[in-house]
Amino acid sequence: MAVPIAVLDCDLLLYGRGHRTLDRFKLDDVTDEYLVSTYGFPRQFIYYLVDLLGASLSRPTQRSRAISPETQILAALGFYTSGSFQTRMGDAIGISQASMSRCVANVTEALVERASQFIHFPKDEATVQSLKDDFYGLAGMPGVLGVVDCTHVAIKAPNAEDLSYVNRKGLHSLNCLMVCDARGVLLSAETHWPGSLPDCTVLQQAALTSQFENELHKDGWLLGDSSFFLRTWLMTPLHIPETPAEYRYNMAHSATHNVIERTFRTIRSRFRCLDGSKGTLQYSPEKSSHIILACCVLHNISLEHGLDVWSSPATGHMEQPEEEYEQMESMDSEACRIRQELLLSHFS
């Protein structure tokens, strides 16, 4: 005789029916120290996220008991900062591991929807000039609008046949193209590129290139390392410096470009789901890309609130693969002229 099987709601079993919203965890019942150690952020920052994302996280639901925006945000922050769906994390806020996963998905999408609000290049003239001044103060490199580089984040293998995500180390990853300012604030983040693509190809196909070639400022440039081609809007180091001016240019370039590496370390240190120490992101490339972008949004919001500082290198296993490239010198004569003019006017 066939036995009917009921589909059970884990949270319903644990907590029963009653209120429409579950408030299993009260922020006011714990200290800031506990919140920072467990979820990575203090109380006021979490309240800010509740205000920011609350409407998106309170969408109509058919479930008998919806999880409150506050609890969803705590669950997501717990995952982002620990890289784990450990049972104790769910127990701390009173939800199952399955609900933890749903919360991460909901909060991630809500943050991604707001990415353009928090990650963008400045447009007004005064802010652009301030951006240049900040960079100039680092090592005397003029006209810099941002520093650009790529970093890899490990993901699970999409399927056995798809090799496009296999990087030079033989690991599956996403190659993420980012630009930051002198403080480490992200100005651009494209997190969806397959790990097999070299940095120069990612930049060539990126929306960032279209922005700078078609829209953005003509009176400044990004700084990129030798994995990129020299362009009129992208200054790269000289492959073999020969004159004192060329050495000074390369030293200023390196000291300024180092900001993006420090930013990558800071993001990995704060958001341990990205650093590989807990294993790869166990999602599809698309969902993994969204999680990375959500962490980038949180990184910028934390800087905006004065919460983040340069941190020590992350201890994770997933570092950017060593690039085996030749100097990506451009045949663009105008780009060469601009760099030579920069050498003569500022480093001679």
PDB file of N, CA, C and O in Angstrom, residues 8-26 39 63-68 71 87-100 102-103:
ATOM      1  N   LEU A   8       7.782  18.477   4.562  1.00  0.00           N
ATOM      2  CA  LEU A   8       7.828  19.168   5.833  1.00  0.00           C
ATOM      3  C   LEU A   8       8.695  20.409   5.768  1.00  0.00           C
ATOM      4  O   LEU A   8       9.738  20.409   5.131  1.00  0.00           O
ATOM      5  N   ASP A   9       8.281  21.426   6.412  1.00  0.00           N
ATOM      6  CA  ASP A   9       9.038  22.674   6.530  1.00  0.00           C
ATOM      7  C   ASP A   9       9.906  22.564   7.785  1.00  0.00           C
ATOM      8  O   ASP A   9       9.395  22.427   8.891  1.00  0.00           O
ATOM      9  N   CYS A  10      11.223  22.619   7.617  1.00  0.00           N
ATOM     10  CA  CYS A  10      12.136  22.455   8.750  1.00  0.00           C
ATOM     11  C   CYS A  10      11.853  23.467   9.846  1.00  0.00           C
ATOM     12  O   CYS A  10      11.839  23.142  11.033  1.00  0.00           O
ATOM     13  N   ASP A  11      11.630  24.721   9.436  1.00  0.00           N
ATOM     14  CA  ASP A  11      11.363  25.763  10.421  1.00  0.00           C
ATOM     15  C   ASP A  11      10.027  25.548  11.116  1.00  0.00           C
ATOM     16  O   ASP A  11       9.865  25.842  12.294  1.00  0.00           O
ATOM     17  N   LEU A  12       9.056  25.000  10.368  1.00  0.00           N
ATOM     18  CA  LEU A  12       7.740  24.759  10.952  1.00  0.00           C
ATOM     19  C   LEU A  12       7.846  23.694  12.040  1.00  0.00           C
ATOM     20  O   LEU A  12       7.236  23.792  13.103  1.00  0.00           O
ATOM     21  N   LEU A  13       8.664  22.639  11.764  1.00  0.00           N
ATOM     22  CA  LEU A  13       8.856  21.593  12.757  1.00  0.00           C
ATOM     23  C   LEU A  13       9.500  22.156  14.026  1.00  0.00           C
ATOM     24  O   LEU A  13       9.147  21.795  15.145  1.00  0.00           O
ATOM     25  N   LEU A  14      10.482  23.047  13.803  1.00  0.00           N
ATOM     26  CA  LEU A  14      11.218  23.588  14.938  1.00  0.00           C
ATOM     27  C   LEU A  14      10.394  24.568  15.752  1.00  0.00           C
ATOM     28  O   LEU A  14      10.470  24.599  16.976  1.00  0.00           O
ATOM     29  N   TYR A  15       9.588  25.396  15.060  1.00  0.00           N
ATOM     30  CA  TYR A  15       8.991  26.541  15.756  1.00  0.00           C
ATOM     31  C   TYR A  15       7.472  26.592  15.720  1.00  0.00           C
ATOM     32  O   TYR A  15       6.878  27.432  16.369  1.00  0.00           O
ATOM     33  N   GLY A  16       6.825  25.716  14.935  1.00  0.00           N
ATOM     34  CA  GLY A  16       5.389  25.694  14.892  1.00  0.00           C
ATOM     35  C   GLY A  16       4.785  26.898  14.194  1.00  0.00           C
ATOM     36  O   GLY A  16       5.480  27.711  13.632  1.00  0.00           O
ATOM     37  N   ARG A  17       3.478  26.988  14.188  1.00  0.00           N
ATOM     38  CA  ARG A  17       2.783  28.100  13.535  1.00  0.00           C
ATOM     39  C   ARG A  17       2.490  29.206  14.541  1.00  0.00           C
ATOM     40  O   ARG A  17       2.520  29.002  15.737  1.00  0.00           O
ATOM     41  N   GLY A  18       2.199  30.365  14.037  1.00  0.00           N
ATOM     42  CA  GLY A  18       1.896  31.479  14.937  1.00  0.00           C
ATOM     43  C   GLY A  18       2.056  32.792  14.227  1.00  0.00           C
ATOM     44  O   GLY A  18       1.346  33.075  13.277  1.00  0.00           O
ATOM     45  N   HIS A  19       3.034  33.591  14.649  1.00  0.00           N
ATOM     46  CA  HIS A  19       3.246  34.905  14.053  1.00  0.00           C
ATOM     47  C   HIS A  19       3.636  34.780  12.591  1.00  0.00           C
ATOM     48  O   HIS A  19       4.221  33.806  12.159  1.00  0.00           O
ATOM     49  N   ARG A  20       3.330  35.813  11.838  1.00  0.00           N
ATOM     50  CA  ARG A  20       3.655  35.839  10.415  1.00  0.00           C
ATOM     51  C   ARG A  20       5.162  35.960  10.189  1.00  0.00           C
ATOM     52  O   ARG A  20       5.710  35.435   9.241  1.00  0.00           O
ATOM     53  N   THR A  21       5.849  36.678  11.069  1.00  0.00           N
ATOM     54  CA  THR A  21       7.289  36.878  10.923  1.00  0.00           C
ATOM     55  C   THR A  21       8.015  36.280  12.109  1.00  0.00           C
ATOM     56  O   THR A  21       7.589  36.423  13.251  1.00  0.00           O
ATOM     57  N   LEU A  22       9.109  35.600  11.819  1.00  0.00           N
ATOM     58  CA  LEU A  22       9.899  34.993  12.880  1.00  0.00           C
ATOM     59  C   LEU A  22      10.988  35.958  13.346  1.00  0.00           C
ATOM     60  O   LEU A  22      11.841  36.348  12.570  1.00  0.00           O
ATOM     61  N   ASP A  23      10.967  36.344  14.598  1.00  0.00           N
ATOM     62  CA  ASP A  23      12.015  37.172  15.184  1.00  0.00           C
ATOM     63  C   ASP A  23      12.737  36.317  16.217  1.00  0.00           C
ATOM     64  O   ASP A  23      12.502  36.418  17.415  1.00  0.00           O
ATOM     65  N   ARG A  24      13.604  35.433  15.734  1.00  0.00           N
ATOM     66  CA  ARG A  24      14.217  34.451  16.617  1.00  0.00           C
ATOM     67  C   ARG A  24      15.430  35.003  17.336  1.00  0.00           C
ATOM     68  O   ARG A  24      15.943  34.407  18.253  1.00  0.00           O
ATOM     69  N   PHE A  25      15.934  36.116  16.857  1.00  0.00           N
ATOM     70  CA  PHE A  25      17.187  36.646  17.391  1.00  0.00           C
ATOM     71  C   PHE A  25      17.048  38.153  17.508  1.00  0.00           C
ATOM     72  O   PHE A  25      16.648  38.821  16.562  1.00  0.00           O
ATOM     73  N   LYS A  26      17.346  38.684  18.666  1.00  0.00           N
ATOM     74  CA  LYS A  26      17.201  40.118  18.906  1.00  0.00           C
ATOM     75  C   LYS A  26      18.578  40.764  18.979  1.00  0.00           C
ATOM     76  O   LYS A  26      19.403  40.385  19.819  1.00  0.00           O
ATOM     77  N   TYR A  39      29.214  37.805  13.126  1.00  0.00           N
ATOM     78  CA  TYR A  39      28.647  38.217  11.838  1.00  0.00           C
ATOM     79  C   TYR A  39      29.510  39.235  11.090  1.00  0.00           C
ATOM     80  O   TYR A  39      29.180  39.605   9.962  1.00  0.00           O
ATOM     81  N   ARG A  63       4.827  30.965   2.308  1.00  0.00           N
ATOM     82  CA  ARG A  63       5.220  30.180   3.468  1.00  0.00           C
ATOM     83  C   ARG A  63       4.417  30.628   4.694  1.00  0.00           C
ATOM     84  O   ARG A  63       4.061  31.797   4.832  1.00  0.00           O
ATOM     85  N   SER A  64       4.167  29.668   5.586  1.00  0.00           N
ATOM     86  CA  SER A  64       3.318  29.977   6.730  1.00  0.00           C
ATOM     87  C   SER A  64       3.980  30.975   7.670  1.00  0.00           C
ATOM     88  O   SER A  64       3.307  31.743   8.333  1.00  0.00           O
ATOM     89  N   ARG A  65       5.312  30.991   7.716  1.00  0.00           N
ATOM     90  CA  ARG A  65       6.010  31.892   8.613  1.00  0.00           C
ATOM     91  C   ARG A  65       7.239  32.443   7.894  1.00  0.00           C
ATOM     92  O   ARG A  65       8.224  31.742   7.689  1.00  0.00           O
ATOM     93  N   ALA A  66       7.185  33.688   7.510  1.00  0.00           N
ATOM     94  CA  ALA A  66       8.306  34.306   6.809  1.00  0.00           C
ATOM     95  C   ALA A  66       9.413  34.644   7.800  1.00  0.00           C
ATOM     96  O   ALA A  66       9.168  34.912   8.971  1.00  0.00           O
ATOM     97  N   ILE A  67      10.634  34.620   7.316  1.00  0.00           N
ATOM     98  CA  ILE A  67      11.784  34.983   8.141  1.00  0.00           C
ATOM     99  C   ILE A  67      11.997  36.487   8.034  1.00  0.00           C
ATOM    100  O   ILE A  67      11.993  37.052   6.944  1.00  0.00           O
ATOM    101  N   SER A  68      12.190  37.144   9.140  1.00  0.00           N
ATOM    102  CA  SER A  68      12.306  38.602   9.153  1.00  0.00           C
ATOM    103  C   SER A  68      13.539  39.054   8.372  1.00  0.00           C
ATOM    104  O   SER A  68      14.533  38.331   8.272  1.00  0.00           O
ATOM    105  N   THR A  71      16.738  38.766  10.448  1.00  0.00           N
ATOM    106  CA  THR A  71      17.292  37.416  10.544  1.00  0.00           C
ATOM    107  C   THR A  71      17.933  36.986   9.233  1.00  0.00           C
ATOM    108  O   THR A  71      18.994  36.354   9.222  1.00  0.00           O
ATOM    109  N   THR A  87      25.961  24.465  11.286  1.00  0.00           N
ATOM    110  CA  THR A  87      24.718  24.358  12.027  1.00  0.00           C
ATOM    111  C   THR A  87      24.661  25.365  13.173  1.00  0.00           C
ATOM    112  O   THR A  87      23.616  25.951  13.453  1.00  0.00           O
ATOM    113  N   ARG A  88      25.832  25.605  13.813  1.00  0.00           N
ATOM    114  CA  ARG A  88      25.819  26.521  14.958  1.00  0.00           C
ATOM    115  C   ARG A  88      25.417  27.938  14.541  1.00  0.00           C
ATOM    116  O   ARG A  88      24.855  28.680  15.338  1.00  0.00           O
ATOM    117  N   MET A  89      25.712  28.311  13.273  1.00  0.00           N
ATOM    118  CA  MET A  89      25.323  29.643  12.804  1.00  0.00           C
ATOM    119  C   MET A  89      23.800  29.736  12.729  1.00  0.00           C
ATOM    120  O   MET A  89      23.191  30.708  13.161  1.00  0.00           O
ATOM    121  N   GLY A  90      23.181  28.699  12.146  1.00  0.00           N
ATOM    122  CA  GLY A  90      21.727  28.675  12.091  1.00  0.00           C
ATOM    123  C   GLY A  90      21.103  28.595  13.470  1.00  0.00           C
ATOM    124  O   GLY A  90      20.091  29.235  13.757  1.00  0.00           O
ATOM    125  N   ASP A  91      21.728  27.794  14.342  1.00  0.00           N
ATOM    126  CA  ASP A  91      21.206  27.666  15.704  1.00  0.00           C
ATOM    127  C   ASP A  91      21.232  29.003  16.438  1.00  0.00           C
ATOM    128  O   ASP A  91      20.339  29.308  17.232  1.00  0.00           O
ATOM    129  N   ALA A  92      22.266  29.790  16.173  1.00  0.00           N
ATOM    130  CA  ALA A  92      22.413  31.068  16.880  1.00  0.00           C
ATOM    131  C   ALA A  92      21.250  32.002  16.599  1.00  0.00           C
ATOM    132  O   ALA A  92      20.851  32.784  17.462  1.00  0.00           O
ATOM    133  N   ILE A  93      20.700  31.932  15.387  1.00  0.00           N
ATOM    134  CA  ILE A  93      19.580  32.808  15.046  1.00  0.00           C
ATOM    135  C   ILE A  93      18.281  32.033  14.867  1.00  0.00           C
ATOM    136  O   ILE A  93      17.260  32.608  14.516  1.00  0.00           O
ATOM    137  N   GLY A  94      18.338  30.718  15.100  1.00  0.00           N
ATOM    138  CA  GLY A  94      17.117  29.929  15.152  1.00  0.00           C
ATOM    139  C   GLY A  94      16.520  29.520  13.834  1.00  0.00           C
ATOM    140  O   GLY A  94      15.300  29.477  13.692  1.00  0.00           O
ATOM    141  N   ILE A  95      17.344  29.227  12.821  1.00  0.00           N
ATOM    142  CA  ILE A  95      16.816  28.738  11.546  1.00  0.00           C
ATOM    143  C   ILE A  95      17.607  27.525  11.087  1.00  0.00           C
ATOM    144  O   ILE A  95      18.738  27.286  11.521  1.00  0.00           O
ATOM    145  N   SER A  96      17.004  26.760  10.197  1.00  0.00           N
ATOM    146  CA  SER A  96      17.644  25.560   9.679  1.00  0.00           C
ATOM    147  C   SER A  96      18.701  25.916   8.639  1.00  0.00           C
ATOM    148  O   SER A  96      18.764  27.036   8.135  1.00  0.00           O
ATOM    149  N   GLN A  97      19.517  24.915   8.293  1.00  0.00           N
ATOM    150  CA  GLN A  97      20.534  25.139   7.274  1.00  0.00           C
ATOM    151  C   GLN A  97      19.896  25.447   5.922  1.00  0.00           C
ATOM    152  O   GLN A  97      20.396  26.286   5.164  1.00  0.00           O
ATOM    153  N   ALA A  98      18.774  24.801   5.611  1.00  0.00           N
ATOM    154  CA  ALA A  98      18.070  25.082   4.353  1.00  0.00           C
ATOM    155  C   ALA A  98      17.594  26.530   4.310  1.00  0.00           C
ATOM    156  O   ALA A  98      17.693  27.204   3.278  1.00  0.00           O
ATOM    157  N   SER A  99      17.102  27.012   5.451  1.00  0.00           N
ATOM    158  CA  SER A  99      16.662  28.403   5.505  1.00  0.00           C
ATOM    159  C   SER A  99      17.849  29.353   5.432  1.00  0.00           C
ATOM    160  O   SER A  99      17.753  30.437   4.842  1.00  0.00           O
ATOM    161  N   MET A 100      18.979  28.961   6.016  1.00  0.00           N
ATOM    162  CA  MET A 100      20.200  29.760   5.890  1.00  0.00           C
ATOM    163  C   MET A 100      20.522  29.981   4.413  1.00  0.00           C
ATOM    164  O   MET A 100      20.825  31.094   3.983  1.00  0.00           O
ATOM    165  N   ARG A 102      18.518  29.847   1.823  1.00  0.00           N
ATOM    166  CA  ARG A 102      17.534  30.738   1.201  1.00  0.00           C
ATOM    167  C   ARG A 102      17.807  32.188   1.578  1.00  0.00           C
ATOM    168  O   ARG A 102      17.678  33.096   0.757  1.00  0.00           O
ATOM    169  N   CYS A 103      18.187  32.405   2.828  1.00  0.00           N
ATOM    170  CA  CYS A 103      18.477  33.776   3.276  1.00  0.00           C
ATOM    171  C   CYS A 103      19.663  34.361   2.520  1.00  0.00           C
ATOM    172  O   CYS A 103      19.640  35.525   2.104  1.00  0.00           O
TER     173      CYS A 103
END
